[in-house]
Amino acid sequence: MLTLILAYLGGVLTILSPCILPVLPFVFARGDKPFLTNGLPLLAGMAVTFAAVATLTAFAGEWAGAANSIGRWIALALMSAFALMLLFPRLADPLTRPLVRWGERLSARTEGREGIGASLLLGVATGLLWAPCAGPILGLILTGAAVSGANAGTALLLLAYAAGAATSLAAALLVGGKLFAAMKRSLGAGEKIKKGLGALILVGVVTIALGLDTRLLANLSAGQTFQIENRIARFLGMDAPELTTDISGPLPIEGEFPGLPGPTGWINSDPLTAEDLESKVVLVDFWTYSCINCIRAVPYVRSWYERYAEDGFVVIGVHTPEFAFERKRANVERATKDARITYPVALDNDWSIWRAFDNRYWPAHYLIDAEGRIRYHHFGEGGYDKTEAAIRALLAEAGKADLGARTDGPDLSASEMQADFAAVESRETYLGSRRTQNFASPKGVIAGTPQDFTFPDSLALNQWAFDGRWTFEGERSVSAAADVGIAFTFKARDLNLVLGSRDGEPIGFTVTIDGEAPGEDAGVDIDSSGRGTIEEERLYQLVRQPGGARERTFTIRFDRPGVTAYAFTFG
């Protein structure tokens, strides 16, 4: 959303550029003429010309961003060049002079002429004169999108940019000469804004080059948009869809396969399209690597792939991130390797595939038949026997008669052990200010400012609290001192906590349960004395009670500042 707003404002600013001023008098001169034969052709010519130049700019940005690590540096160089053009307009003159001269000649040819042809020609001239001014800002936006892997949103960025410019031009046509005079007076301010933007972009280039951008992204996540959508859905009574398709009879046709639009990268595979999957039975598995429900479901998906791949069965793991750190390719690659995933994984950082399926759950399984139709879905954990039965049914429809025996079940690691939901009385709890519940420290939730918190005298079931200096941020909380703690009274077999380190360096911690070392109740990420280390941003299993679910009070204390704490989950 922020990028779209910046693109829109960039379009508004470019209309104030010097090279547009010679054309505006001709635009105003046609303001009192019929719109269909004068205004509309002018705007059409301008839009077509601008689109052609913008497409070339977008192509350059996408090409640079698509070349992985080398392309990243090329894109950073392009961003620096665009920023310098904003800071020093004279640098752009040699590159844009041919377009400006051509535009001036076309503008001169339309002087005194009327009609559709003349207006269209003037629109082309306007587009040519505008495009050099748009170049630096537009190129900056699109190349920045390429660096971050947002190429799927290029069309939307162009639309936002053009809408900003159209807003200014429409105001110019409506208000006429008064706005023209005001634009001249504000030209200096407009140029100062552009130079300030150029300086900020150079700072951004340095930030990205030093690898600091992933930390700055920690407060930005497409999951925030998902939560807003989910709240709206609940308000409208739309949040209780059928979780599993009935497989007692022939599988129904639920819709057409929407394809895999706009992935920002692939793991374990070259890019795949719907055409590549023709005549295959396909399982699309939506997951994200710090989601405990996904961690427990992945082994079953893995076993189905291993069992039926030779029969024409394809699995596409669509990794749609909930938290911002899950957008980092290196993190997903590491998680994919740890989960022993060998099937293709599409990185869905823009949530474009998620939205194409109108999905709202992690994990979510969609089965596509050999004719490209959705025939089955399941949301959440469980139902594995039904899902495998549906896979076999669709493979049989596709002509695979001898499928052999069903799978024996996956080989589960310690972190993948299935939950005992009948005994779990604690639910996922977020530690960021946007979604936190049951926070029991006396001061309550105070967002955006470091505060000193204390543990209350006691915690009721499912209450939690901070001790020490913490800052509530949107999707997480960040420790601001050493020896700070988090406490939670829970009832479950397992307790997991999504943790990270703000500076990327390891942070040691100590866990106690009911005030004692965990002993045999230690999770896989700590030892029996309760000691563990945050080494990467992920889900840490901190409690695993062999005796099953019990009500306990969990406490964790950290050795130094900079802990990022996201969410508790249970099993």
CSV table of C-alpha atoms in Angstrom, one decimal, residues 54-242:
chain,number,residue,atom,x,y,z
A,54,ALA,CA,7.0,3.5,-19.0
A,55,THR,CA,7.0,0.0,-20.4
A,56,LEU,CA,10.7,0.4,-21.5
A,57,THR,CA,11.5,1.7,-18.0
A,58,ALA,CA,9.7,-1.2,-16.4
A,59,PHE,CA,11.4,-3.7,-18.6
A,60,ALA,CA,14.8,-2.4,-17.6
A,61,GLY,CA,13.9,-2.6,-13.9
A,62,GLU,CA,12.4,-6.1,-14.1
A,63,TRP,CA,15.4,-7.3,-16.0
A,64,ALA,CA,17.8,-6.0,-13.4
A,65,GLY,CA,15.8,-7.5,-10.5
A,66,ALA,CA,15.4,-10.9,-12.2
A,67,ALA,CA,19.1,-11.6,-12.2
A,68,ASN,CA,19.3,-12.6,-8.6
A,69,SER,CA,22.4,-11.4,-6.7
A,70,ILE,CA,24.1,-9.8,-9.7
A,71,GLY,CA,20.9,-8.2,-10.8
A,72,ARG,CA,20.4,-6.9,-7.3
A,73,TRP,CA,23.6,-4.8,-7.7
A,74,ILE,CA,22.6,-3.7,-11.2
A,75,ALA,CA,19.2,-2.6,-9.8
A,76,LEU,CA,20.9,-0.7,-7.0
A,77,ALA,CA,23.1,1.1,-9.5
A,78,LEU,CA,20.0,2.0,-11.5
A,79,MET,CA,18.3,3.3,-8.4
A,80,SER,CA,21.4,5.4,-7.6
A,81,ALA,CA,21.3,6.8,-11.2
A,82,PHE,CA,17.7,7.7,-10.9
A,83,ALA,CA,18.2,9.4,-7.5
A,84,LEU,CA,21.1,11.4,-8.9
A,85,MET,CA,18.9,12.5,-11.8
A,86,LEU,CA,16.4,13.8,-9.2
A,87,LEU,CA,19.1,15.6,-7.3
A,88,PHE,CA,20.8,17.1,-10.4
A,89,PRO,CA,18.3,17.5,-13.2
A,90,ARG,CA,21.1,18.6,-15.6
A,91,LEU,CA,22.3,15.0,-15.6
A,92,ALA,CA,19.1,13.9,-17.2
A,93,ASP,CA,19.3,16.6,-20.0
A,94,PRO,CA,21.6,14.7,-22.4
A,95,LEU,CA,19.4,11.6,-22.2
A,96,THR,CA,16.1,13.3,-22.5
A,97,ARG,CA,16.9,16.1,-25.0
A,98,PRO,CA,15.9,14.1,-28.2
A,99,LEU,CA,12.4,13.3,-26.7
A,100,VAL,CA,11.9,16.9,-25.6
A,101,ARG,CA,12.9,18.3,-29.1
A,102,TRP,CA,10.5,15.9,-30.8
A,103,GLY,CA,7.8,16.8,-28.4
A,104,GLU,CA,8.3,20.5,-29.0
A,105,ARG,CA,8.2,20.0,-32.8
A,106,LEU,CA,4.9,18.1,-32.5
A,107,SER,CA,3.5,20.7,-30.2
A,108,ALA,CA,4.4,23.4,-32.7
A,109,ARG,CA,2.7,21.5,-35.5
A,110,THR,CA,-0.6,21.5,-33.6
A,111,GLU,CA,-0.6,25.3,-33.0
A,112,GLY,CA,-3.8,26.8,-34.5
A,113,ARG,CA,-5.1,23.4,-35.6
A,114,GLU,CA,-8.3,21.8,-34.2
A,115,GLY,CA,-10.0,18.4,-34.4
A,116,ILE,CA,-9.3,14.9,-33.3
A,117,GLY,CA,-6.0,14.5,-35.2
A,118,ALA,CA,-4.5,17.7,-33.8
A,119,SER,CA,-5.6,16.9,-30.3
A,120,LEU,CA,-4.2,13.4,-30.6
A,121,LEU,CA,-0.9,14.8,-31.9
A,122,LEU,CA,-0.8,17.3,-29.0
A,123,GLY,CA,-1.3,14.4,-26.6
A,124,VAL,CA,1.6,12.5,-28.1
A,125,ALA,CA,3.7,15.7,-27.7
A,126,THR,CA,2.6,16.0,-24.1
A,127,GLY,CA,3.5,12.4,-23.4
A,128,LEU,CA,6.9,12.9,-24.9
A,129,LEU,CA,7.6,16.0,-22.9
A,130,TRP,CA,6.2,14.4,-19.7
A,131,ALA,CA,8.1,11.1,-20.1
A,132,PRO,CA,11.6,12.5,-19.4
A,133,CYS,CA,10.3,14.2,-16.3
A,134,ALA,CA,8.6,11.0,-15.2
A,135,GLY,CA,11.6,8.8,-16.0
A,136,PRO,CA,13.7,9.3,-12.8
A,137,ILE,CA,10.8,8.9,-10.4
A,138,LEU,CA,9.0,6.2,-12.3
A,139,GLY,CA,12.2,4.3,-12.9
A,140,LEU,CA,13.0,4.6,-9.2
A,141,ILE,CA,9.6,3.1,-8.3
A,142,LEU,CA,9.8,0.2,-10.7
A,143,THR,CA,13.5,-0.6,-10.1
A,144,GLY,CA,12.8,-0.6,-6.4
A,145,ALA,CA,10.0,-3.0,-7.0
A,146,ALA,CA,12.3,-5.2,-8.9
A,147,VAL,CA,14.9,-5.2,-6.1
A,148,SER,CA,12.2,-6.3,-3.6
A,149,GLY,CA,10.7,-8.9,-5.9
A,150,ALA,CA,7.4,-7.0,-6.4
A,151,ASN,CA,7.3,-7.4,-10.2
A,152,ALA,CA,3.8,-8.8,-10.1
A,153,GLY,CA,2.6,-5.4,-8.9
A,154,THR,CA,4.2,-3.4,-11.8
A,155,ALA,CA,0.9,-2.8,-13.6
A,156,LEU,CA,-0.7,-1.6,-10.4
A,157,LEU,CA,2.2,0.8,-9.8
A,158,LEU,CA,1.9,2.2,-13.3
A,159,LEU,CA,-1.8,2.7,-12.8
A,160,ALA,CA,-1.2,4.5,-9.5
A,161,TYR,CA,1.5,6.6,-11.0
A,162,ALA,CA,-0.7,7.5,-14.0
A,163,ALA,CA,-3.6,8.3,-11.7
A,164,GLY,CA,-1.5,10.8,-9.8
A,165,ALA,CA,-0.5,12.6,-13.0
A,166,ALA,CA,-4.1,12.4,-14.3
A,167,THR,CA,-5.3,14.0,-11.1
A,168,SER,CA,-3.1,17.0,-11.5
A,169,LEU,CA,-3.9,17.3,-15.2
A,170,ALA,CA,-7.6,17.0,-14.6
A,171,ALA,CA,-7.3,19.8,-12.0
A,172,ALA,CA,-5.4,21.9,-14.6
A,173,LEU,CA,-8.1,21.4,-17.2
A,174,LEU,CA,-10.9,22.3,-14.7
A,175,VAL,CA,-9.2,25.3,-13.1
A,176,GLY,CA,-7.3,26.5,-16.1
A,177,GLY,CA,-5.0,29.4,-16.1
A,178,LYS,CA,-5.2,30.0,-12.3
A,179,LEU,CA,-3.7,26.6,-11.6
A,180,PHE,CA,-1.1,27.1,-14.3
A,181,ALA,CA,0.1,30.3,-12.6
A,182,ALA,CA,0.1,28.5,-9.2
A,183,MET,CA,2.1,25.6,-10.7
A,184,LYS,CA,4.7,28.1,-11.9
A,185,ARG,CA,4.9,29.6,-8.4
A,186,SER,CA,5.2,26.2,-6.8
A,187,LEU,CA,7.8,24.9,-9.3
A,188,GLY,CA,10.7,25.7,-6.9
A,189,ALA,CA,9.0,23.8,-4.1
A,190,GLY,CA,8.3,20.9,-6.4
A,191,GLU,CA,11.9,20.7,-7.4
A,192,LYS,CA,13.0,20.8,-3.8
A,193,ILE,CA,10.7,17.9,-3.0
A,194,LYS,CA,12.1,15.9,-5.9
A,195,LYS,CA,15.7,16.6,-4.7
A,196,GLY,CA,14.7,15.6,-1.2
A,197,LEU,CA,13.3,12.3,-2.6
A,198,GLY,CA,16.5,11.7,-4.5
A,199,ALA,CA,18.6,12.1,-1.3
A,200,LEU,CA,16.3,9.8,0.6
A,201,ILE,CA,16.6,7.2,-2.2
A,202,LEU,CA,20.4,7.3,-2.0
A,203,VAL,CA,20.1,6.6,1.7
A,204,GLY,CA,17.8,3.7,0.9
A,205,VAL,CA,20.4,2.3,-1.6
A,206,VAL,CA,23.1,2.4,1.0
A,207,THR,CA,20.7,0.7,3.5
A,208,ILE,CA,19.9,-2.1,1.0
A,209,ALA,CA,23.5,-2.5,0.0
A,210,LEU,CA,24.5,-3.0,3.6
A,211,GLY,CA,21.7,-5.6,4.1
A,212,LEU,CA,19.9,-3.5,6.6
A,213,ASP,CA,16.6,-3.5,4.6
A,214,THR,CA,15.4,-6.8,6.1
A,215,ARG,CA,15.5,-5.2,9.5
A,216,LEU,CA,13.6,-2.2,8.3
A,217,LEU,CA,11.0,-4.5,6.8
A,218,ALA,CA,10.3,-6.1,10.2
A,219,ASN,CA,7.3,-3.8,10.8
A,220,LEU,CA,5.8,-4.4,7.3
A,221,SER,CA,4.0,-7.5,6.4
A,222,ALA,CA,1.3,-8.4,3.9
A,223,GLY,CA,-0.2,-10.4,6.8
A,224,GLN,CA,-1.5,-7.1,8.2
A,225,THR,CA,-3.7,-6.8,5.1
A,226,PHE,CA,-4.9,-10.3,5.6
A,227,GLN,CA,-5.9,-9.6,9.1
A,228,ILE,CA,-8.0,-6.6,8.0
A,229,GLU,CA,-9.7,-8.7,5.3
A,230,ASN,CA,-10.4,-11.4,7.9
A,231,ARG,CA,-12.0,-9.0,10.3
A,232,ILE,CA,-14.2,-7.7,7.5
A,233,ALA,CA,-15.1,-11.3,6.6
A,234,ARG,CA,-16.0,-12.1,10.2
A,235,PHE,CA,-18.2,-8.9,10.4
A,236,LEU,CA,-20.0,-10.0,7.3
A,237,GLY,CA,-20.4,-13.6,8.6
A,238,MET,CA,-18.2,-15.0,5.9
A,239,ASP,CA,-15.5,-16.7,8.1
A,240,ALA,CA,-16.9,-20.2,8.4
A,241,PRO,CA,-16.4,-21.9,5.1
A,242,GLU,CA,-16.5,-25.7,4.7
